[in-house]
mmCIF file of C-alpha atoms in Angstrom:
data_model
loop_
_atom_site.group_PDB
_atom_site.id
_atom_site.type_symbol
_atom_site.label_atom_id
_atom_site.label_comp_id
_atom_site.label_asym_id
_atom_site.label_seq_id
_atom_site.Cartn_x
_atom_site.Cartn_y
_atom_site.Cartn_z
ATOM 1 C CA MET A 676 24.194 17.621 2.776
ATOM 2 C CA SER A 677 22.672 18.576 6.121
ATOM 3 C CA MET A 678 19.572 19.975 4.380
ATOM 4 C CA VAL A 679 19.149 16.718 2.433
ATOM 5 C CA ARG A 680 18.833 14.861 5.748
ATOM 6 C CA PHE A 681 15.617 16.743 6.435
ATOM 7 C CA VAL A 682 13.935 15.697 3.173
ATOM 8 C CA PRO A 683 12.246 12.601 4.685
ATOM 9 C CA VAL A 684 11.188 14.642 7.738
ATOM 10 C CA LEU A 685 9.663 17.263 5.417
ATOM 11 C CA LEU A 686 7.906 14.557 3.382
ATOM 12 C CA LEU A 687 6.520 12.898 6.521
ATOM 13 C CA ALA A 688 5.305 16.298 7.761
ATOM 14 C CA ILE A 689 3.520 16.859 4.422
ATOM 15 C CA ALA A 690 1.975 13.381 4.692
ATOM 16 C CA ALA A 691 0.887 14.023 8.298
ATOM 17 C CA ALA A 692 -0.850 17.214 7.171
ATOM 18 C CA LEU A 693 -2.445 15.592 4.135
ATOM 19 C CA PHE A 694 -3.765 12.382 5.741
ATOM 20 C CA PRO A 695 -6.450 13.917 8.011
ATOM 21 C CA SER A 696 -7.759 16.222 5.268
ATOM 22 C CA SER A 697 -7.666 13.292 2.823
ATOM 23 C CA VAL A 698 -9.730 11.052 5.144
ATOM 24 C CA HIS A 699 -12.111 13.958 5.819
ATOM 25 C CA THR A 700 -12.612 14.551 2.068
ATOM 26 C CA ILE A 701 -13.066 10.835 1.324
ATOM 27 C CA PHE A 702 -15.668 10.151 4.000
ATOM 28 C CA LEU A 703 -17.482 13.460 4.379
ATOM 29 C CA ASP A 704 -17.161 15.437 1.138
ATOM 30 C CA THR A 705 -17.131 12.797 -1.610
ATOM 31 C CA PRO A 706 -20.476 11.417 -2.786
ATOM 32 C CA ILE A 707 -21.194 7.712 -2.320
ATOM 33 C CA GLU A 708 -20.696 5.859 -5.590
ATOM 34 C CA ARG A 709 -24.096 4.877 -6.995
ATOM 35 C CA GLN A 710 -23.414 1.238 -7.975
ATOM 36 C CA LEU A 711 -20.739 0.101 -5.500
ATOM 37 C CA GLY A 712 -21.953 1.990 -2.441
ATOM 38 C CA THR A 713 -19.901 3.061 0.572
ATOM 39 C CA VAL A 714 -17.314 0.296 0.154
ATOM 40 C CA GLN A 715 -16.001 2.095 -2.950
ATOM 41 C CA LYS A 716 -14.170 4.428 -0.530
ATOM 42 C CA ILE A 717 -11.455 1.740 -0.283
ATOM 43 C CA PHE A 718 -10.572 2.849 -3.823
ATOM 44 C CA TYR A 719 -8.981 6.115 -2.579
ATOM 45 C CA PHE A 720 -6.151 4.216 -0.892
ATOM 46 C CA HIS A 721 -6.173 0.936 -2.830
ATOM 47 C CA VAL A 722 -5.454 2.536 -6.228
ATOM 48 C CA PRO A 723 -2.706 4.984 -5.064
ATOM 49 C CA LEU A 724 -1.018 2.072 -3.260
ATOM 50 C CA ALA A 725 -1.106 0.029 -6.471
ATOM 51 C CA TRP A 726 0.473 2.962 -8.363
ATOM 52 C CA ILE A 727 3.152 3.306 -5.646
ATOM 53 C CA MET A 728 3.837 -0.440 -5.796
ATOM 54 C CA MET A 729 4.286 -0.262 -9.582
ATOM 55 C CA LEU A 730 6.399 2.926 -9.392
ATOM 56 C CA PHE A 731 8.855 1.418 -6.911
ATOM 57 C CA GLY A 732 8.878 -1.852 -8.850
ATOM 58 C CA VAL A 733 10.237 0.077 -11.840
ATOM 59 C CA VAL A 734 12.632 2.109 -9.639
ATOM 60 C CA CYS A 735 13.964 -1.121 -8.098
ATOM 61 C CA GLY A 736 14.458 -2.755 -11.512
ATOM 62 C CA ILE A 737 16.366 0.272 -12.874
ATOM 63 C CA ALA A 738 18.462 0.665 -9.694
ATOM 64 C CA ALA A 739 19.306 -3.067 -9.616
ATOM 65 C CA GLY A 740 20.374 -2.892 -13.273
ATOM 66 C CA LEU A 741 22.562 0.151 -12.553
ATOM 67 C CA GLN A 742 24.071 -1.520 -9.509
ATOM 68 C CA LEU A 743 24.994 -4.543 -11.576
ATOM 69 C CA ARG A 744 26.540 -2.432 -14.353
ATOM 70 C CA ARG A 745 28.291 0.298 -12.376
ATOM 71 C CA HIS A 746 28.645 -1.345 -8.942
ATOM 72 C CA SER A 747 27.067 1.748 -7.441
ATOM 73 C CA ARG A 748 26.363 1.565 -3.722
ATOM 74 C CA VAL A 749 23.713 4.262 -3.937
ATOM 75 C CA ALA A 750 21.922 2.287 -6.657
ATOM 76 C CA GLU A 751 22.124 -0.871 -4.522
ATOM 77 C CA ALA A 752 20.688 0.933 -1.501
ATOM 78 C CA ILE A 753 17.867 2.437 -3.586
ATOM 79 C CA ALA A 754 17.130 -0.976 -5.119
ATOM 80 C CA VAL A 755 16.845 -2.702 -1.728
ATOM 81 C CA ALA A 756 14.756 0.126 -0.223
ATOM 82 C CA SER A 757 12.444 0.239 -3.271
ATOM 83 C CA GLY A 758 12.117 -3.555 -3.252
ATOM 84 C CA GLU A 759 10.970 -3.474 0.364
ATOM 85 C CA MET A 760 8.474 -0.708 -0.450
ATOM 86 C CA VAL A 761 7.061 -2.897 -3.253
ATOM 87 C CA ILE A 762 6.531 -5.643 -0.676
ATOM 88 C CA VAL A 763 4.793 -3.329 1.843
ATOM 89 C CA ALA A 764 2.622 -1.480 -0.706
ATOM 90 C CA GLY A 765 1.983 -4.721 -2.617
ATOM 91 C CA LEU A 766 0.822 -6.515 0.515
ATOM 92 C CA ALA A 767 -1.515 -3.596 1.282
ATOM 93 C CA VAL A 768 -2.887 -3.792 -2.284
ATOM 94 C CA LEU A 769 -3.256 -7.579 -2.118
ATOM 95 C CA ILE A 770 -5.197 -7.352 1.150
ATOM 96 C CA THR A 771 -7.346 -4.236 0.560
ATOM 97 C CA GLY A 772 -8.257 -5.436 -2.962
ATOM 98 C CA PRO A 773 -9.793 -8.769 -1.869
ATOM 99 C CA ILE A 774 -11.596 -6.985 1.010
ATOM 100 C CA TRP A 775 -13.153 -4.618 -1.557
ATOM 101 C CA GLY A 776 -13.785 -7.512 -3.952
ATOM 102 C CA HIS A 777 -15.520 -9.533 -1.224
ATOM 103 C CA ALA A 778 -17.978 -6.670 -0.687
ATOM 104 C CA SER A 779 -18.442 -5.693 -4.352
ATOM 105 C CA TRP A 780 -18.048 -8.898 -6.364
ATOM 106 C CA GLY A 781 -19.028 -11.383 -3.659
ATOM 107 C CA HIS A 782 -15.614 -13.072 -4.008
ATOM 108 C CA ALA A 783 -12.353 -11.988 -2.433
ATOM 109 C CA TRP A 784 -10.195 -13.543 -5.156
ATOM 110 C CA THR A 785 -11.360 -14.182 -8.719
ATOM 111 C CA TRP A 786 -8.019 -15.207 -10.268
ATOM 112 C CA ASP A 787 -8.304 -12.443 -12.848
ATOM 113 C CA ALA A 788 -5.238 -11.389 -14.812
ATOM 114 C CA ARG A 789 -4.600 -8.220 -12.806
ATOM 115 C CA GLN A 790 -4.733 -10.093 -9.498
ATOM 116 C CA ILE A 791 -2.408 -12.822 -10.765
ATOM 117 C CA THR A 792 0.159 -10.388 -12.229
ATOM 118 C CA THR A 793 0.073 -8.298 -9.033
ATOM 119 C CA GLY A 794 0.570 -11.419 -6.920
ATOM 120 C CA LEU A 795 3.441 -12.419 -9.198
ATOM 121 C CA LEU A 796 5.069 -8.982 -8.793
ATOM 122 C CA TRP A 797 4.847 -9.275 -5.016
ATOM 123 C CA LEU A 798 6.362 -12.773 -4.993
ATOM 124 C CA VAL A 799 9.173 -11.705 -7.339
ATOM 125 C CA PHE A 800 10.146 -8.843 -5.037
ATOM 126 C CA VAL A 801 9.939 -11.062 -1.958
ATOM 127 C CA ALA A 802 12.355 -13.399 -3.789
ATOM 128 C CA TYR A 803 14.555 -10.397 -4.690
ATOM 129 C CA ILE A 804 14.829 -9.266 -1.047
ATOM 130 C CA LEU A 805 15.458 -12.825 0.167
ATOM 131 C CA VAL A 806 18.251 -13.329 -2.383
ATOM 132 C CA ARG A 807 19.773 -9.904 -1.543
ATOM 133 C CA ARG A 808 19.723 -10.692 2.184
ATOM 134 C CA TYR A 809 20.579 -14.393 2.325
ATOM 135 C CA GLY A 810 22.152 -15.064 -1.084
ATOM 136 C CA ALA A 811 25.750 -16.241 -1.255
ATOM 137 C CA ALA A 812 28.536 -14.121 -2.750
ATOM 138 C CA GLY A 813 27.834 -13.518 -6.419
ATOM 139 C CA SER A 814 24.078 -13.751 -6.037
ATOM 140 C CA GLU A 815 23.752 -10.063 -6.948
ATOM 141 C CA ARG A 816 23.277 -11.002 -10.598
ATOM 142 C CA LEU A 817 20.357 -13.311 -9.767
ATOM 143 C CA ALA A 818 18.855 -10.636 -7.498
ATOM 144 C CA ALA A 819 19.170 -7.971 -10.204
ATOM 145 C CA ALA A 820 17.616 -10.325 -12.762
ATOM 146 C CA LEU A 821 14.658 -10.845 -10.403
ATOM 147 C CA ALA A 822 14.246 -7.082 -9.906
ATOM 148 C CA ILE A 823 14.367 -6.452 -13.660
ATOM 149 C CA PHE A 824 11.839 -9.257 -14.237
ATOM 150 C CA GLY A 825 9.624 -7.623 -11.603
ATOM 151 C CA ALA A 826 9.921 -4.247 -13.341
ATOM 152 C CA VAL A 827 8.928 -5.862 -16.656
ATOM 153 C CA ASP A 828 5.812 -7.242 -14.925
ATOM 154 C CA VAL A 829 4.628 -3.675 -14.155
ATOM 155 C CA PRO A 830 3.346 -2.831 -17.678
ATOM 156 C CA VAL A 831 1.790 -6.319 -17.789
ATOM 157 C CA ILE A 832 -0.237 -5.408 -14.657
ATOM 158 C CA TYR A 833 -1.303 -2.129 -16.279
ATOM 159 C CA TYR A 834 -2.343 -3.679 -19.601
ATOM 160 C CA ALA A 835 -3.803 -6.884 -18.079
ATOM 161 C CA VAL A 836 -7.296 -5.389 -18.057
ATOM 162 C CA LYS A 837 -6.958 -4.453 -21.732
ATOM 163 C CA ILE A 838 -5.462 -7.745 -22.906
ATOM 164 C CA TRP A 839 -7.561 -10.218 -20.920
ATOM 165 C CA LYS A 840 -11.162 -10.308 -19.756
ATOM 166 C CA THR A 841 -10.996 -9.380 -16.063
ATOM 167 C CA THR A 842 -13.256 -8.506 -13.160
ATOM 168 C CA HIS A 843 -11.189 -5.357 -12.613
ATOM 169 C CA PRO A 844 -12.519 -2.292 -14.452
ATOM 170 C CA SER A 845 -10.590 -1.033 -17.498
ATOM 171 C CA THR A 846 -7.773 1.510 -17.204
ATOM 172 C CA ASP A 847 -10.101 4.181 -18.668
ATOM 173 C CA THR A 848 -12.328 4.071 -15.566
ATOM 174 C CA VAL A 849 -9.958 6.086 -13.388
ATOM 175 C CA GLY A 850 -9.584 8.705 -16.135
ATOM 176 C CA SER A 851 -13.347 9.091 -16.429
ATOM 177 C CA LEU A 852 -13.942 9.677 -12.698
ATOM 178 C CA PRO A 853 -15.991 12.754 -11.782
ATOM 179 C CA SER A 854 -14.031 15.731 -10.441
ATOM 180 C CA SER A 855 -15.430 15.194 -6.918
ATOM 181 C CA MET A 856 -13.668 11.817 -6.775
ATOM 182 C CA TRP A 857 -10.401 13.229 -8.132
ATOM 183 C CA THR A 858 -10.567 15.862 -5.388
ATOM 184 C CA ALA A 859 -10.457 13.013 -2.867
ATOM 185 C CA LEU A 860 -7.942 10.889 -4.800
ATOM 186 C CA TRP A 861 -5.182 13.547 -5.139
ATOM 187 C CA PRO A 862 -4.633 14.174 -1.393
ATOM 188 C CA ALA A 863 -4.675 10.419 -0.687
ATOM 189 C CA LEU A 864 -2.128 9.836 -3.464
ATOM 190 C CA GLY A 865 0.006 12.780 -2.259
ATOM 191 C CA ALA A 866 -0.016 11.600 1.343
ATOM 192 C CA LEU A 867 0.821 7.978 0.502
ATOM 193 C CA LEU A 868 3.477 8.937 -2.050
ATOM 194 C CA ALA A 869 5.154 11.347 0.397
ATOM 195 C CA THR A 870 5.150 8.601 3.058
ATOM 196 C CA ALA A 871 6.508 6.000 0.641
ATOM 197 C CA VAL A 872 9.309 8.253 -0.680
ATOM 198 C CA ALA A 873 10.280 9.235 2.891
ATOM 199 C CA ILE A 874 10.385 5.586 3.983
ATOM 200 C CA VAL A 875 12.420 4.536 0.933
ATOM 201 C CA TRP A 876 14.787 7.459 1.567
ATOM 202 C CA ILE A 877 15.291 6.478 5.230
ATOM 203 C CA ARG A 878 15.715 2.789 4.342
ATOM 204 C CA ALA A 879 18.236 3.572 1.572
ATOM 205 C CA ARG A 880 20.293 5.692 4.005
ATOM 206 C CA GLN A 881 20.223 2.804 6.506
ATOM 207 C CA GLU A 882 21.459 0.434 3.819
ATOM 208 C CA LEU A 883 24.317 2.802 2.896
ATOM 209 C CA THR A 884 25.243 3.181 6.581
ATOM 210 C CA GLU A 885 25.220 -0.609 6.954
ATOM 211 C CA MET A 886 27.601 -1.002 3.967
ATOM 212 C CA ASP A 887 29.951 1.682 5.368
ATOM 213 C CA LEU A 888 29.854 0.016 8.774
ATOM 214 C CA ASP A 889 30.726 -3.377 7.277
ATOM 215 C CA ASP A 890 33.735 -1.800 5.555
ATOM 216 C CA ALA A 891 34.750 -0.007 8.745
ATOM 217 C CA TRP A 892 34.615 -3.289 10.715
ATOM 218 C CA VAL A 893 36.771 -5.036 8.108
ATOM 219 C CA ASP A 894 39.295 -2.156 8.253
ATOM 220 C CA ALA A 895 39.296 -2.290 12.064
ATOM 221 C CA GLU A 896 39.881 -6.064 12.010
ATOM 222 C CA ASP A 897 42.705 -5.682 9.443
ATOM 223 C CA LEU A 898 44.277 -2.925 11.503
ATOM 224 C CA GLY A 899 44.058 -5.060 14.634
ATOM 225 C CA ALA A 900 45.614 -8.055 12.826
ATOM 226 C CA ALA A 901 48.445 -5.874 11.411
ATOM 227 C CA LYS A 902 49.204 -4.509 14.880
ATOM 228 C CA GLY A 903 49.241 -8.032 16.277
ATOM 229 C CA GLU A 904 51.740 -9.151 13.648
ATOM 230 C CA ALA A 905 53.943 -6.099 14.273
ATOM 231 C CA THR A 906 54.198 -6.852 17.982
ATOM 232 C CA MET B 432 -67.753 3.896 5.017
ATOM 233 C CA ASN B 433 -67.011 6.441 7.771
ATOM 234 C CA GLU B 434 -66.666 10.223 7.645
ATOM 235 C CA THR B 435 -63.226 10.161 6.004
ATOM 236 C CA ASN B 436 -64.423 7.826 3.248
ATOM 237 C CA LEU B 437 -61.994 5.151 4.406
ATOM 238 C CA PRO B 438 -63.095 1.617 5.191
ATOM 239 C CA ALA B 439 -63.464 0.900 8.901
ATOM 240 C CA ALA B 440 -60.617 -1.226 10.260
ATOM 241 C CA ASN B 441 -61.168 -4.448 12.099
ATOM 242 C CA ASP B 442 -58.983 -5.233 15.107
ATOM 243 C CA ASP B 443 -56.621 -7.507 13.127
ATOM 244 C CA GLU B 444 -56.220 -5.232 10.105
ATOM 245 C CA TYR B 445 -54.013 -2.270 9.263
ATOM 246 C CA VAL B 446 -55.699 1.077 9.143
ATOM 247 C CA ALA B 447 -55.362 2.216 5.553
ATOM 248 C CA VAL B 448 -53.558 5.505 5.050
ATOM 249 C CA GLU B 449 -54.269 7.532 1.983
ATOM 250 C CA GLY B 450 -51.476 7.261 -0.603
ATOM 251 C CA LEU B 451 -49.718 4.386 1.196
ATOM 252 C CA ASP B 452 -50.785 0.785 1.108
ATOM 253 C CA THR B 453 -49.513 -1.994 3.331
ATOM 254 C CA ARG B 454 -47.504 -3.595 0.555
ATOM 255 C CA SER B 455 -45.634 -0.372 -0.266
ATOM 256 C CA ILE B 456 -44.790 0.179 3.396
ATOM 257 C CA GLU B 457 -43.532 -3.394 3.767
ATOM 258 C CA CYS B 458 -41.508 -3.146 0.529
ATOM 259 C CA GLU B 459 -39.972 0.103 1.714
ATOM 260 C CA ALA B 460 -39.069 -1.485 5.052
ATOM 261 C CA ILE B 461 -37.433 -4.419 3.240
ATOM 262 C CA PHE B 462 -35.410 -2.045 1.045
ATOM 263 C CA GLU B 463 -34.379 0.037 4.061
ATOM 264 C CA ALA B 464 -33.279 -3.061 5.970
ATOM 265 C CA LYS B 465 -31.323 -4.256 2.927
ATOM 266 C CA ALA B 466 -29.661 -0.850 2.501
ATOM 267 C CA ALA B 467 -28.813 -0.735 6.214
ATOM 268 C CA ARG B 468 -27.257 -4.230 6.032
ATOM 269 C CA LYS B 469 -25.232 -3.222 2.938
ATOM 270 C CA THR B 470 -24.005 -0.001 4.582
ATOM 271 C CA ALA B 471 -23.042 -1.853 7.779
ATOM 272 C CA SER B 472 -21.213 -4.503 5.742
ATOM 273 C CA ASP B 473 -19.477 -1.795 3.677
ATOM 274 C CA TYR B 474 -18.286 0.006 6.797
ATOM 275 C CA GLU B 475 -17.005 -3.272 8.245
ATOM 276 C CA HIS B 476 -15.009 -3.910 5.051
ATOM 277 C CA ILE B 477 -13.680 -0.334 5.051
ATOM 278 C CA VAL B 478 -12.540 -0.584 8.681
ATOM 279 C CA TRP B 479 -10.712 -3.850 7.906
ATOM 280 C CA ALA B 480 -9.082 -2.426 4.762
ATOM 281 C CA TYR B 481 -7.925 0.800 6.430
ATOM 282 C CA GLY B 482 -6.876 -1.066 9.570
ATOM 283 C CA VAL B 483 -4.708 -3.467 7.576
ATOM 284 C CA LEU B 484 -3.216 -0.607 5.572
ATOM 285 C CA TRP B 485 -2.217 1.488 8.606
ATOM 286 C CA SER B 486 -1.006 -1.596 10.491
ATOM 287 C CA LEU B 487 1.310 -2.607 7.646
ATOM 288 C CA PHE B 488 2.902 0.836 7.460
ATOM 289 C CA ALA B 489 3.138 1.031 11.262
ATOM 290 C CA ILE B 490 4.837 -2.399 11.446
ATOM 291 C CA TYR B 491 7.302 -1.419 8.715
ATOM 292 C CA GLY B 492 7.956 1.877 10.533
ATOM 293 C CA VAL B 493 8.760 -0.003 13.745
ATOM 294 C CA MET B 494 11.077 -2.335 11.792
ATOM 295 C CA LEU B 495 12.941 0.697 10.378
ATOM 296 C CA TRP B 496 13.234 2.221 13.834
ATOM 297 C CA ARG B 497 14.594 -1.043 15.306
ATOM 298 C CA ARG B 498 17.094 -1.298 12.459
ATOM 299 C CA SER B 499 18.309 2.240 13.113
ATOM 300 C CA GLN B 500 18.744 1.402 16.816
ATOM 301 C CA ARG B 501 20.785 -1.665 15.861
ATOM 302 C CA LEU B 502 22.972 0.386 13.512
ATOM 303 C CA ARG B 503 23.532 3.002 16.229
ATOM 304 C CA ALA B 504 24.602 0.262 18.665
ATOM 305 C CA ASP B 505 26.954 -1.158 16.001
ATOM 306 C CA VAL B 506 28.542 2.277 15.485
ATOM 307 C CA ASP B 507 29.078 2.570 19.251
ATOM 308 C CA ARG B 508 30.698 -0.899 19.396
ATOM 309 C CA LEU B 509 33.001 0.002 16.502
ATOM 310 C CA ARG B 510 33.935 3.290 18.161
ATOM 311 C CA THR B 511 34.808 1.448 21.388
ATOM 312 C CA ARG B 512 36.877 -1.073 19.438
ATOM 313 C CA ILE B 513 38.821 1.697 17.668
ATOM 314 C CA ASP B 514 39.380 3.592 20.937
ATOM 315 C CA GLN B 515 40.767 0.437 22.552
ATOM 316 C CA GLY B 516 43.229 0.185 19.661
#
């Protein structure tokens, strides 16, 4: 158990080591993309963040479903932590994307299918967190339904560029990148993923501690009331 | 024509250089200025994008830290309550 506590610390240490080398590779070792120019370097963090957003969207949907079915506290904590990570990574994607689009396409927002589905995913998870935090008793079912709906939106985001005509490039573009660009993409993905998993881990532990504390307070109040009645 | 076989330049004219004409030099300067503007604009966009990205994670990190402080204070309050009976 004590070793498990150090997992987020280890992940953050890996991320701290990877980030400087990743930035160095992106800006000094990777060639400038011929058509898009220097601004294409936003890609090395924008795309991994989008993958992380989608990954935790699915994790949140599965965990929320499990929590609803098995009333598992661990699943609930993972769902809340993953939901918050979707919001953070999603906001980063929704801001860095339009910045890149403004430079490359001349428009920050083109209302293409991938942008709309990504915006929808972000709003769904904001709704999920709001319902989890401020919803009345019994709102867990609505929250879980929102998380599952959000998870279902993930493949829609992926296939949006295949189904509809969009300004985003097709899904094959990333696969056809030259090896020099992959060399820069892997460390950026590793660093961001390690950071995201560490943050979700820490947040999930906080959520579990908060649940245990709530129970402990209720027990303490009950004990106090019982003592009062006895005297 | 002078000794170098180039036409003599008047005061208000460019001196012709072999292999480069005025139009090519001006075109090149226009392209260079355009490329410089594009690179400057690209760097500005990159700084904004990376700045926003790091800021978001930093803000969320601070929120997590504040939450952990609050939980620690709550544990201490509970401990005091239990000790008091």
